[in-house]
Amino acid sequence: MIHTIRLAAASRWPLWLASTAALALIATPVTARPVKPKPAAAGIVSPEAMRVHRSLLTLDTHLDTPALLSIPGWSILDRHDARRDFSTVDVPRMREGHLDGGFWAIFTPQGPLTPQATRAARDAAIIRGVEIREMVAANPKVFALADKAADAAKIAASGRIVVYMSIENAWPLGDDVTLLDTFYRMGVRISGFAHFRDNQFADSATDKEKWGGLSPAGKALLVEMNRIGVVPDLSHSSDHALEDALALSKSPVILTHSGCRAVFDHPRNIDDAHLRALSAQGGVIQINTVYVKAEKRDPAAVEAFKALMAKYPETRALTAQEHAAMLAERRAMEAKYPLIDGPTFADVSANLLHALKVAGVDHVGIGADWDGGGGVAGMEDVASLPKITEMLLKAGYSREDIAKVWSGNVLRVLAAAEAEAAREAAAPTS
Ligand SMILES: [Zn+2]
């Protein structure tokens, strides 16, 4: 089946649902995301915690919000409500939660590895990148594209939102790893390899093992990342792919949105041995809010949601009217099948604190997977982010430690990728 150019549908459904076919391969039961309670209002943390939080440069390494940009009538400048349209990031809520910006993802759900589908995915990924640039170009007083690691602080100091770009799933690159340079020129500074399924570059954490880690093409892609200064992202890739990247990358690797298997045993998360290996290599894990705890809901919910998905297929662009109707039906469905048990802010905290304990404060950050399934009871959207700072202060971490978690560590890793690219550019060719 031909994939359409539009990937707006990537945001239409939560990732847990869009990936049910892939997830069926693994043991963990698929359950629905919780009904989003009322978003947290200002004053959710102490004035002292808020003062510290506002003094920090705060970046999230996995914002799936770009998938919302092409929804008719949806504007990132407007304030939205997670209970009504299931979105979690917009400018007013970023201001309220003091999120300075981050890495805005070009996400491509994995399709068949045919030349035709791959070319369509390539075109869609380029369009998504253009949409991110258009968001910045249309609002130059609100957003600014970031180039180097050093740019983030300058942009935030100017009162604008920091926009680095990232690739989630390198499938659109096809068999031409030099295409990564085109995306680099668009603004991409982090790239993953695979998503929920194996592809030409790597085994997925949620698929059967095909390559035993990175494929030969994946290793060539890693060489290209190091050459041009893109940070390799091993979230979604298998443990063996992570091991290959740790062994072969000449600069530190990142997990842009992952959790700890010791807290929640799920293939998307990593165990303590890999966490220590990541730390030893100089890399960083950015804690997400999706795979933090097993969820329990009426089994009928999954079937009901699948039927709703079939009614509004991902491959068809919706009119504004259809989109509104789809949201209304989804709200009704969320109300009909309430969560029996699900993740809360305490579970996100447990993942974060465990990673800090095992990997160390120089190797942990935040990548909550907003608009990609992220958000839990007690931290429903980015307006709630000061709670993370307050929780870390209460756990005994200093302002300097928390500054590393909120941006220092990822920017160190990005700067290291820049330094490696500069070193290779200066090295005599053999
Ligand atoms: Zn993801």
Tab-separated table of C-alpha atoms and ligand atoms in Angstrom:
chain	number	residue	atom	x	y	z
A	1	MET	CA	0.000	0.000	0.000
A	2	ILE	CA	1.289	3.421	-0.902
A	3	HIS	CA	2.081	5.665	2.031
A	4	THR	CA	0.733	9.140	1.670
A	5	ILE	CA	2.981	12.113	2.155
A	6	ARG	CA	1.080	13.368	5.177
A	7	LEU	CA	2.231	12.018	8.485
A	8	ALA	CA	-0.097	14.143	10.573
A	9	ALA	CA	-1.602	10.852	11.581
A	10	ALA	CA	1.489	10.095	13.610
A	11	SER	CA	-0.035	12.377	16.207
A	12	ARG	CA	-3.600	11.303	15.726
A	13	TRP	CA	-3.205	8.295	17.961
A	14	PRO	CA	-1.012	7.653	20.935
A	15	LEU	CA	2.087	5.677	19.991
A	16	TRP	CA	1.136	2.778	22.224
A	17	LEU	CA	-1.906	2.263	20.050
A	18	ALA	CA	-0.332	2.944	16.670
A	19	SER	CA	2.235	0.299	17.482
A	20	THR	CA	-0.017	-2.440	18.766
A	21	ALA	CA	1.029	-4.769	15.951
A	22	ALA	CA	4.675	-4.478	16.902
A	23	LEU	CA	3.953	-4.612	20.595
A	24	ALA	CA	1.985	-7.801	20.148
A	25	LEU	CA	5.360	-9.488	19.666
A	26	ILE	CA	6.377	-8.816	23.219
A	27	ALA	CA	5.106	-10.048	26.520
A	28	THR	CA	3.843	-6.845	28.081
A	29	PRO	CA	0.093	-6.453	27.556
A	30	VAL	CA	-1.035	-3.459	25.553
A	31	THR	CA	-3.260	-1.165	27.530
A	32	ALA	CA	-4.645	2.296	27.021
A	33	ARG	CA	-3.238	5.585	28.211
A	34	PRO	CA	-5.086	7.157	31.113
A	35	VAL	CA	-7.763	9.774	30.800
A	36	LYS	CA	-5.909	13.050	31.206
A	37	PRO	CA	-6.940	14.738	34.441
A	38	LYS	CA	-7.083	18.507	34.705
A	39	PRO	CA	-3.692	20.039	33.794
A	40	ALA	CA	-1.739	21.344	36.742
A	41	ALA	CA	-2.173	25.044	37.403
A	42	ALA	CA	0.475	27.545	38.436
A	43	GLY	CA	1.436	27.239	42.076
A	44	ILE	CA	1.861	23.487	41.895
A	45	VAL	CA	5.301	23.733	43.500
A	46	SER	CA	6.793	25.840	46.281
A	47	PRO	CA	7.951	29.382	45.392
A	48	GLU	CA	11.546	28.300	46.120
A	49	ALA	CA	11.338	25.311	43.726
A	50	MET	CA	9.768	27.553	41.100
A	51	ARG	CA	12.564	30.121	41.562
A	52	VAL	CA	15.210	27.423	41.010
A	53	HIS	CA	13.296	25.948	38.065
A	54	ARG	CA	12.977	29.332	36.359
A	55	SER	CA	16.706	29.944	36.758
A	56	LEU	CA	17.586	26.836	34.726
A	57	LEU	CA	18.002	26.247	31.007
A	58	THR	CA	15.420	23.518	30.391
A	59	LEU	CA	15.405	21.298	27.293
A	60	ASP	CA	13.406	18.173	26.484
A	61	THR	CA	15.119	15.820	24.025
A	62	HIS	CA	12.021	14.293	22.474
A	63	LEU	CA	9.149	16.570	21.497
A	64	ASP	CA	6.726	14.841	19.114
A	65	THR	CA	4.723	18.064	18.826
A	66	PRO	CA	5.737	18.705	15.173
A	67	ALA	CA	3.248	15.981	14.223
A	68	LEU	CA	0.485	18.349	15.398
A	69	LEU	CA	1.598	21.268	13.231
A	70	SER	CA	-0.340	20.186	10.156
A	71	ILE	CA	-3.650	19.544	11.942
A	72	PRO	CA	-6.146	21.986	10.440
A	73	GLY	CA	-6.941	24.801	12.852
A	74	TRP	CA	-4.380	23.744	15.463
A	75	SER	CA	-1.900	26.474	16.409
A	76	ILE	CA	1.092	26.055	18.692
A	77	LEU	CA	0.561	29.651	19.806
A	78	ASP	CA	-2.816	28.801	21.386
A	79	ARG	CA	-3.304	27.218	24.764
A	80	HIS	CA	-4.773	23.732	24.504
A	81	ASP	CA	-6.173	21.320	27.053
A	82	ALA	CA	-4.814	17.763	27.231
A	83	ARG	CA	-8.255	16.561	28.319
A	84	ARG	CA	-9.837	17.907	25.142
A	85	ASP	CA	-7.350	17.416	22.304
A	86	PHE	CA	-4.734	15.186	24.018
A	87	SER	CA	-1.926	17.612	23.153
A	88	THR	CA	0.683	18.391	25.799
A	89	VAL	CA	2.924	21.134	24.372
A	90	ASP	CA	2.165	24.662	23.158
A	91	VAL	CA	3.730	28.050	23.731
A	92	PRO	CA	1.492	29.138	26.650
A	93	ARG	CA	2.039	25.858	28.494
A	94	MET	CA	5.790	25.935	27.771
A	95	ARG	CA	5.899	29.414	29.313
A	96	GLU	CA	3.893	28.287	32.336
A	97	GLY	CA	6.086	25.245	32.938
A	98	HIS	CA	9.258	27.131	31.945
A	99	LEU	CA	10.360	24.728	29.226
A	100	ASP	CA	12.940	26.609	27.143
A	101	GLY	CA	12.737	24.249	24.169
A	102	GLY	CA	14.343	21.078	23.004
A	103	PHE	CA	14.681	18.664	20.150
A	104	TRP	CA	11.607	18.743	17.870
A	105	ALA	CA	11.214	15.345	16.282
A	106	ILE	CA	10.775	14.300	12.686
A	107	PHE	CA	8.939	11.080	13.464
A	108	THR	CA	8.205	8.395	10.890
A	109	PRO	CA	6.193	5.303	11.854
A	110	GLN	CA	7.910	2.274	10.342
A	111	GLY	CA	6.328	1.013	7.118
A	112	PRO	CA	7.328	-1.693	4.648
A	113	LEU	CA	10.955	-1.671	3.530
A	114	THR	CA	10.086	-1.305	-0.145
A	115	PRO	CA	11.680	1.345	-2.377
A	116	GLN	CA	8.282	2.961	-2.945
A	117	ALA	CA	7.331	3.203	0.746
A	118	THR	CA	10.841	4.327	1.680
A	119	ARG	CA	10.783	7.150	-0.875
A	120	ALA	CA	7.384	8.284	0.421
A	121	ALA	CA	8.748	8.223	3.969
A	122	ARG	CA	11.752	10.278	2.823
A	123	ASP	CA	9.489	12.917	1.289
A	124	ALA	CA	7.235	12.995	4.367
A	125	ALA	CA	10.242	13.402	6.669
A	126	ILE	CA	11.545	16.311	4.601
A	127	ILE	CA	8.106	17.950	4.707
A	128	ARG	CA	7.956	17.487	8.473
A	129	GLY	CA	11.353	19.182	8.766
A	130	VAL	CA	10.074	22.031	6.616
A	131	GLU	CA	7.010	22.350	8.857
A	132	ILE	CA	9.257	22.736	11.902
A	133	ARG	CA	11.251	25.420	10.086
A	134	GLU	CA	8.007	27.141	9.030
A	135	MET	CA	6.884	27.191	12.683
A	136	VAL	CA	10.081	29.098	13.485
A	137	ALA	CA	10.002	31.317	10.399
A	138	ALA	CA	6.379	32.343	10.985
A	139	ASN	CA	7.079	33.259	14.610
A	140	PRO	CA	10.610	34.689	14.753
A	141	LYS	CA	9.967	36.437	18.056
A	142	VAL	CA	8.785	33.210	19.672
A	143	PHE	CA	11.113	30.520	18.287
A	144	ALA	CA	14.715	30.320	17.083
A	145	LEU	CA	16.521	27.507	15.302
A	146	ALA	CA	19.591	26.341	17.186
A	147	ASP	CA	22.725	25.240	15.364
A	148	LYS	CA	25.450	24.543	17.923
A	149	ALA	CA	25.264	23.380	21.564
A	150	ALA	CA	26.280	26.862	22.685
A	151	ASP	CA	23.235	28.437	20.990
A	152	ALA	CA	20.612	27.126	23.438
A	153	ALA	CA	21.544	29.446	26.315
A	154	LYS	CA	21.740	32.480	24.008
A	155	ILE	CA	18.320	31.770	22.480
A	156	ALA	CA	16.701	31.221	25.872
A	157	ALA	CA	18.289	34.441	27.168
A	158	SER	CA	16.653	36.270	24.247
A	159	GLY	CA	13.270	35.043	25.484
A	160	ARG	CA	12.714	32.693	22.569
A	161	ILE	CA	12.082	28.959	22.455
A	162	VAL	CA	15.013	26.743	21.449
A	163	VAL	CA	14.432	24.582	18.360
A	164	TYR	CA	16.893	21.829	17.638
A	165	MET	CA	15.588	19.101	15.372
A	166	SER	CA	15.884	15.324	15.659
A	167	ILE	CA	15.042	12.253	13.619
A	168	GLU	CA	13.058	9.462	15.257
A	169	ASN	CA	13.518	6.477	12.944
A	170	ALA	CA	16.157	6.801	10.203
A	171	TRP	CA	14.147	4.651	7.781
A	172	PRO	CA	13.462	7.672	5.474
A	173	LEU	CA	17.200	7.835	4.665
A	174	GLY	CA	16.769	4.686	2.564
A	175	ASP	CA	20.098	3.310	1.388
A	176	ASP	CA	21.765	6.716	1.194
A	177	VAL	CA	23.308	7.659	4.541
A	178	THR	CA	24.661	10.887	3.015
A	179	LEU	CA	21.050	12.137	3.010
A	180	LEU	CA	21.580	12.665	6.755
A	181	ASP	CA	23.655	15.714	5.819
A	182	THR	CA	20.588	17.260	4.137
A	183	PHE	CA	18.683	16.818	7.382
A	184	TYR	CA	21.650	18.187	9.331
A	185	ARG	CA	21.443	21.333	7.217
A	186	MET	CA	17.732	21.568	8.054
A	187	GLY	CA	18.613	21.527	11.768
A	188	VAL	CA	18.826	17.871	12.811
A	189	ARG	CA	21.372	17.290	15.590
A	190	ILE	CA	20.202	13.925	16.978
A	191	SER	CA	19.144	10.866	14.990
A	192	GLY	CA	17.723	7.547	16.053
A	193	PHE	CA	18.083	4.359	14.021
A	194	ALA	CA	14.880	2.300	14.300
A	195	HIS	CA	11.412	2.726	15.797
A	196	PHE	CA	8.952	-0.005	16.830
A	197	ARG	CA	10.109	-2.380	14.077
A	198	ASP	CA	13.442	-3.482	12.667
A	199	ASN	CA	14.588	-1.521	9.640
A	200	GLN	CA	17.583	-1.355	7.304
A	201	PHE	CA	19.774	0.181	10.031
A	202	ALA	CA	19.033	-1.609	13.284
A	203	ASP	CA	17.002	-4.054	15.294
A	204	SER	CA	14.157	-2.524	17.248
A	205	ALA	CA	13.739	-3.195	20.973
A	206	THR	CA	10.159	-4.236	20.190
A	207	ASP	CA	10.704	-6.543	17.203
A	208	LYS	CA	12.378	-9.881	16.531
A	209	GLU	CA	16.157	-9.738	16.191
A	210	LYS	CA	17.191	-9.515	12.524
A	211	TRP	CA	20.692	-8.059	12.460
A	212	GLY	CA	21.961	-8.807	15.958
A	213	GLY	CA	22.257	-5.061	16.630
A	214	LEU	CA	23.233	-2.458	14.043
A	215	SER	CA	23.206	-3.675	10.443
A	216	PRO	CA	26.155	-2.912	8.108
A	217	ALA	CA	24.130	0.087	6.865
A	218	GLY	CA	23.500	1.114	10.487
A	219	LYS	CA	27.236	1.052	11.184
A	220	ALA	CA	27.797	3.202	8.077
A	221	LEU	CA	25.119	5.597	9.330
A	222	LEU	CA	26.900	5.804	12.692
A	223	VAL	CA	30.159	6.722	10.896
A	224	GLU	CA	28.243	9.451	9.034
A	225	MET	CA	26.726	10.751	12.295
A	226	ASN	CA	30.186	11.053	13.826
A	227	ARG	CA	31.539	12.688	10.659
A	228	ILE	CA	28.942	15.471	10.507
A	229	GLY	CA	28.175	15.971	14.215
A	230	VAL	CA	24.842	14.234	14.807
A	231	VAL	CA	24.365	12.541	18.198
A	232	PRO	CA	23.414	8.836	17.801
A	233	ASP	CA	20.117	8.065	19.574
A	234	LEU	CA	19.543	4.453	20.597
A	235	SER	CA	16.059	4.848	22.123
A	236	HIS	CA	13.785	2.263	20.462
A	237	SER	CA	16.800	0.261	19.230
A	238	SER	CA	17.657	-3.149	20.693
A	239	ASP	CA	20.138	-3.740	23.490
A	240	HIS	CA	22.587	-5.226	20.972
A	241	ALA	CA	22.253	-2.133	18.770
A	242	LEU	CA	23.044	0.005	21.819
A	243	GLU	CA	26.082	-2.194	22.523
A	244	ASP	CA	27.275	-1.745	18.914
A	245	ALA	CA	26.853	2.024	19.121
A	246	LEU	CA	28.661	2.213	22.473
A	247	ALA	CA	31.566	0.233	21.003
A	248	LEU	CA	31.778	2.019	17.636
A	249	SER	CA	30.724	5.653	18.160
A	250	LYS	CA	33.543	8.147	18.445
A	251	SER	CA	31.329	10.514	20.442
A	252	PRO	CA	28.893	9.839	23.307
A	253	VAL	CA	25.507	8.326	22.475
A	254	ILE	CA	22.110	9.325	23.801
A	255	LEU	CA	18.822	7.633	24.652
A	256	THR	CA	16.460	10.550	23.973
A	257	HIS	CA	13.389	9.018	25.627
A	258	SER	CA	13.848	5.815	27.619
A	259	GLY	CA	13.325	4.415	31.084
A	260	CYS	CA	14.848	1.938	33.531
A	261	ARG	CA	14.123	-1.772	33.265
A	262	ALA	CA	14.868	-2.149	36.987
A	263	VAL	CA	11.796	0.016	37.668
A	264	PHE	CA	9.571	-1.220	34.835
A	265	ASP	CA	10.646	-4.367	33.004
A	266	HIS	CA	9.837	-3.439	29.399
A	267	PRO	CA	11.983	-3.896	26.251
A	268	ARG	CA	11.802	-0.132	25.560
A	269	ASN	CA	13.707	0.446	28.815
A	270	ILE	CA	17.327	-0.436	29.607
A	271	ASP	CA	18.803	-2.484	32.398
A	272	ASP	CA	21.402	-1.343	34.912
A	273	ALA	CA	24.333	-3.008	33.123
A	274	HIS	CA	23.580	-1.059	29.935
A	275	LEU	CA	22.970	2.088	31.976
A	276	ARG	CA	26.455	1.757	33.469
A	277	ALA	CA	27.981	1.060	30.039
A	278	LEU	CA	26.240	4.156	28.646
A	279	SER	CA	27.584	6.233	31.516
A	280	ALA	CA	31.109	4.864	31.048
A	281	GLN	CA	31.011	5.817	27.365
A	282	GLY	CA	30.078	9.395	28.323
A	283	GLY	CA	26.502	9.059	27.083
A	284	VAL	CA	23.221	10.171	28.580
A	285	ILE	CA	19.758	8.684	29.189
A	286	GLN	CA	16.820	11.085	28.977
A	287	ILE	CA	13.965	9.782	31.095
A	288	ASN	CA	10.580	9.484	29.434
A	289	THR	CA	7.073	9.270	30.886
A	290	VAL	CA	5.600	6.509	28.727
A	291	TYR	CA	7.132	3.227	29.874
A	292	VAL	CA	7.306	3.934	33.590
A	293	LYS	CA	4.784	1.425	34.939
A	294	ALA	CA	2.431	-1.290	33.660
A	295	GLU	CA	-1.114	-0.085	33.007
A	296	LYS	CA	-4.354	-1.860	33.713
A	297	ARG	CA	-7.588	-1.169	31.843
A	298	ASP	CA	-10.602	-3.054	30.591
A	299	PRO	CA	-9.314	-5.327	27.752
A	300	ALA	CA	-12.276	-4.170	25.659
A	301	ALA	CA	-10.648	-0.721	25.536
A	302	VAL	CA	-7.936	-1.784	23.078
A	303	GLU	CA	-10.482	-3.240	20.676
A	304	ALA	CA	-12.640	-0.139	20.930
A	305	PHE	CA	-9.686	2.139	20.238
A	306	LYS	CA	-8.614	-0.003	17.285
A	307	ALA	CA	-12.099	0.419	15.804
A	308	LEU	CA	-11.816	4.176	16.223
A	309	MET	CA	-8.414	4.111	14.498
A	310	ALA	CA	-9.884	2.151	11.601
A	311	LYS	CA	-12.596	4.764	11.240
A	312	TYR	CA	-9.999	7.535	10.949
A	313	PRO	CA	-7.091	5.783	9.202
A	314	GLU	CA	-3.626	7.266	9.564
A	315	THR	CA	-3.133	7.454	5.825
A	316	ARG	CA	-6.012	9.880	5.315
A	317	ALA	CA	-5.722	13.579	6.118
A	318	LEU	CA	-8.703	14.781	8.126
A	319	THR	CA	-10.657	17.973	7.615
A	320	ALA	CA	-11.024	20.246	10.641
A	321	GLN	CA	-14.563	18.948	11.077
A	322	GLU	CA	-13.488	15.304	10.930
A	323	HIS	CA	-10.656	15.996	13.356
A	324	ALA	CA	-13.102	17.544	15.848
A	325	ALA	CA	-15.451	14.566	15.477
A	326	MET	CA	-12.592	12.140	16.015
A	327	LEU	CA	-11.510	13.959	19.186
A	328	ALA	CA	-15.077	13.893	20.527
A	329	GLU	CA	-15.310	10.158	19.922
A	330	ARG	CA	-11.951	9.592	21.560
A	331	ARG	CA	-12.969	11.622	24.614
A	332	ALA	CA	-16.119	9.522	24.922
A	333	MET	CA	-14.061	6.355	24.644
A	334	GLU	CA	-11.568	7.520	27.285
A	335	ALA	CA	-14.530	8.184	29.601
A	336	LYS	CA	-16.104	4.806	28.864
A	337	TYR	CA	-12.945	2.835	29.614
A	338	PRO	CA	-11.311	4.513	32.600
A	339	LEU	CA	-7.917	3.346	33.707
A	340	ILE	CA	-8.001	0.755	36.497
A	341	ASP	CA	-4.379	1.412	37.394
A	342	GLY	CA	-1.791	3.541	35.622
A	343	PRO	CA	1.438	5.502	35.886
A	344	THR	CA	1.681	8.626	37.997
A	345	PHE	CA	4.285	11.288	38.646
A	346	ALA	CA	5.692	9.035	41.392
A	347	ASP	CA	6.566	6.405	38.745
A	348	VAL	CA	8.321	8.989	36.570
A	349	SER	CA	10.244	10.107	39.661
A	350	ALA	CA	11.219	6.513	40.463
A	351	ASN	CA	12.685	6.066	36.957
A	352	LEU	CA	14.553	9.353	37.129
A	353	LEU	CA	15.987	8.731	40.601
A	354	HIS	CA	17.032	5.192	39.672
A	355	ALA	CA	18.845	6.397	36.551
A	356	LEU	CA	20.600	9.096	38.598
A	357	LYS	CA	21.696	6.504	41.159
A	358	VAL	CA	23.034	4.018	38.592
A	359	ALA	CA	24.351	6.239	35.758
A	360	GLY	CA	25.291	9.290	37.825
A	361	VAL	CA	24.205	12.919	37.679
A	362	ASP	CA	26.348	13.648	34.605
A	363	HIS	CA	24.468	11.077	32.512
A	364	VAL	CA	20.743	11.663	33.003
A	365	GLY	CA	18.273	14.132	31.493
A	366	ILE	CA	14.638	14.596	30.487
A	367	GLY	CA	12.906	13.411	27.289
A	368	ALA	CA	9.296	12.914	28.323
A	369	ASP	CA	7.891	11.978	24.875
A	370	TRP	CA	5.374	14.825	24.912
A	371	ASP	CA	2.776	14.416	22.175
A	372	GLY	CA	4.154	10.950	21.529
A	373	GLY	CA	2.304	9.272	24.376
A	374	GLY	CA	3.996	11.127	27.248
A	375	GLY	CA	2.217	12.486	30.290
A	376	VAL	CA	0.983	10.759	33.450
A	377	ALA	CA	-1.453	11.497	36.254
A	378	GLY	CA	0.114	14.367	38.172
A	379	MET	CA	2.232	15.489	35.211
A	380	GLU	CA	-0.215	15.804	32.346
A	381	ASP	CA	1.572	18.349	30.184
A	382	VAL	CA	4.606	20.635	30.095
A	383	ALA	CA	2.952	23.115	32.456
A	384	SER	CA	3.696	20.565	35.208
A	385	LEU	CA	7.453	20.393	34.636
A	386	PRO	CA	8.471	22.429	37.725
A	387	LYS	CA	7.420	19.356	39.722
A	388	ILE	CA	10.505	17.539	38.436
A	389	THR	CA	12.781	20.266	39.764
A	390	GLU	CA	10.974	20.285	43.125
A	391	MET	CA	11.196	16.492	43.385
A	392	LEU	CA	14.965	16.538	42.670
A	393	LEU	CA	15.524	19.312	45.250
A	394	LYS	CA	13.624	17.269	47.833
A	395	ALA	CA	15.748	14.231	46.924
A	396	GLY	CA	18.850	16.249	47.826
A	397	TYR	CA	20.160	17.263	44.413
A	398	SER	CA	21.749	20.695	44.129
A	399	ARG	CA	20.796	23.410	41.664
A	400	GLU	CA	23.992	22.587	39.743
A	401	ASP	CA	23.042	18.906	39.559
A	402	ILE	CA	19.538	19.756	38.359
A	403	ALA	CA	20.942	22.142	35.747
A	404	LYS	CA	22.858	19.190	34.280
A	405	VAL	CA	19.692	17.081	34.174
A	406	TRP	CA	17.659	19.836	32.517
A	407	SER	CA	20.158	20.613	29.744
A	408	GLY	CA	23.820	20.481	30.771
A	409	ASN	CA	24.273	16.810	30.008
A	410	VAL	CA	22.611	16.739	26.593
A	411	LEU	CA	24.459	19.893	25.557
A	412	ARG	CA	27.758	18.332	26.665
A	413	VAL	CA	26.994	15.324	24.453
A	414	LEU	CA	26.029	17.582	21.524
A	415	ALA	CA	29.224	19.615	21.976
A	416	ALA	CA	31.216	16.364	21.927
A	417	ALA	CA	29.563	15.406	18.612
A	418	GLU	CA	30.518	18.837	17.231
A	419	ALA	CA	34.114	18.368	18.425
A	420	GLU	CA	34.360	14.924	16.824
A	421	ALA	CA	33.029	16.283	13.500
A	422	ALA	CA	35.550	19.141	13.638
A	423	ARG	CA	38.363	16.688	14.415
A	424	GLU	CA	37.425	14.471	11.465
A	425	ALA	CA	37.096	17.477	9.131
A	426	ALA	CA	40.600	18.613	10.141
A	427	ALA	CA	42.176	15.152	9.921
A	428	PRO	CA	44.203	14.409	6.775
A	429	THR	CA	42.256	12.085	4.461
A	430	SER	CA	43.909	8.733	3.929
B	1	ZN	ZN	9.418	7.114	20.595
